[in-house]
Amino acid sequence: MAIVQSPEDAEVPSIGLYITAGIVRRHGGKIDVESEEGKGTAFYVTIPYREEPSVSI
C-alpha cells in the first residue's frame, strides 16, 4: 500500500522519500532513480521477497 502527498502541499516536502528510504533499507532493498529533463523523475524500489516463517502450534 502506498499513500502519497504532493510535495507542494507537504509541510516537509522530502519526508515521504525519507520514510520510504528507511523502510527499503530496513528490508535490504534499494532505490534506483532515473531523471530526464522535461519528463520528471522516476523512483524504482526493489525489496527482496521473503517467505513468511511457518508457525507450528
mmCIF file of C-alpha atoms in Angstrom:
data_model
loop_
_atom_site.group_PDB
_atom_site.id
_atom_site.type_symbol
_atom_site.label_atom_id
_atom_site.label_comp_id
_atom_site.label_asym_id
_atom_site.label_seq_id
_atom_site.Cartn_x
_atom_site.Cartn_y
_atom_site.Cartn_z
ATOM 1 C CA MET A 1 0.000 0.000 0.000
ATOM 2 C CA ALA A 2 1.235 3.478 -0.735
ATOM 3 C CA ILE A 3 -0.015 6.836 0.490
ATOM 4 C CA VAL A 4 1.190 9.834 -1.469
ATOM 5 C CA GLN A 5 1.127 13.548 -0.757
ATOM 6 C CA SER A 6 2.104 16.219 -3.220
ATOM 7 C CA PRO A 7 5.425 17.861 -2.178
ATOM 8 C CA GLU A 8 3.837 21.255 -2.898
ATOM 9 C CA ASP A 9 1.263 20.629 -0.125
ATOM 10 C CA ALA A 10 3.579 18.941 2.366
ATOM 11 C CA GLU A 11 4.963 20.735 5.401
ATOM 12 C CA VAL A 12 8.250 18.847 4.849
ATOM 13 C CA PRO A 13 8.408 18.018 1.104
ATOM 14 C CA SER A 14 11.081 15.312 1.352
ATOM 15 C CA ILE A 15 9.586 13.391 4.306
ATOM 16 C CA GLY A 16 7.889 10.763 2.102
ATOM 17 C CA LEU A 17 11.136 9.843 0.374
ATOM 18 C CA TYR A 18 12.980 9.834 3.709
ATOM 19 C CA ILE A 19 10.463 7.397 5.245
ATOM 20 C CA THR A 20 10.428 5.210 2.135
ATOM 21 C CA ALA A 21 14.235 5.044 2.070
ATOM 22 C CA GLY A 22 14.266 3.921 5.726
ATOM 23 C CA ILE A 23 11.760 1.132 5.078
ATOM 24 C CA VAL A 24 13.607 -0.025 1.960
ATOM 25 C CA ARG A 25 16.978 -0.093 3.760
ATOM 26 C CA ARG A 26 15.496 -1.964 6.733
ATOM 27 C CA HIS A 27 14.312 -4.728 4.406
ATOM 28 C CA GLY A 28 17.539 -4.991 2.399
ATOM 29 C CA GLY A 29 16.187 -3.260 -0.697
ATOM 30 C CA LYS A 30 17.359 -0.457 -2.925
ATOM 31 C CA ILE A 31 16.027 2.639 -4.660
ATOM 32 C CA ASP A 32 17.072 3.464 -8.212
ATOM 33 C CA VAL A 33 16.437 6.940 -9.596
ATOM 34 C CA GLU A 34 16.034 7.914 -13.230
ATOM 35 C CA SER A 35 15.632 11.538 -14.208
ATOM 36 C CA GLU A 36 15.133 13.026 -17.632
ATOM 37 C CA GLU A 37 14.785 16.735 -18.277
ATOM 38 C CA GLY A 38 11.249 17.600 -19.202
ATOM 39 C CA LYS A 39 9.939 14.167 -18.238
ATOM 40 C CA GLY A 40 10.421 14.203 -14.467
ATOM 41 C CA THR A 41 11.981 11.730 -12.079
ATOM 42 C CA ALA A 42 11.136 8.069 -11.524
ATOM 43 C CA PHE A 43 11.986 6.124 -8.383
ATOM 44 C CA TYR A 44 12.181 2.327 -8.623
ATOM 45 C CA VAL A 45 12.001 0.488 -5.308
ATOM 46 C CA THR A 46 13.182 -3.122 -5.014
ATOM 47 C CA ILE A 47 12.725 -5.134 -1.841
ATOM 48 C CA PRO A 48 13.819 -8.794 -1.709
ATOM 49 C CA TYR A 49 10.992 -11.322 -1.392
ATOM 50 C CA ARG A 50 10.984 -13.236 1.864
ATOM 51 C CA GLU A 51 8.686 -16.101 2.669
ATOM 52 C CA GLU A 52 6.818 -15.815 5.931
ATOM 53 C CA PRO A 53 8.194 -18.223 8.519
ATOM 54 C CA SER A 54 5.948 -21.189 9.165
ATOM 55 C CA VAL A 55 4.423 -21.390 12.608
ATOM 56 C CA SER A 56 3.634 -24.644 14.359
ATOM 57 C CA ILE A 57 1.383 -24.748 17.377
#
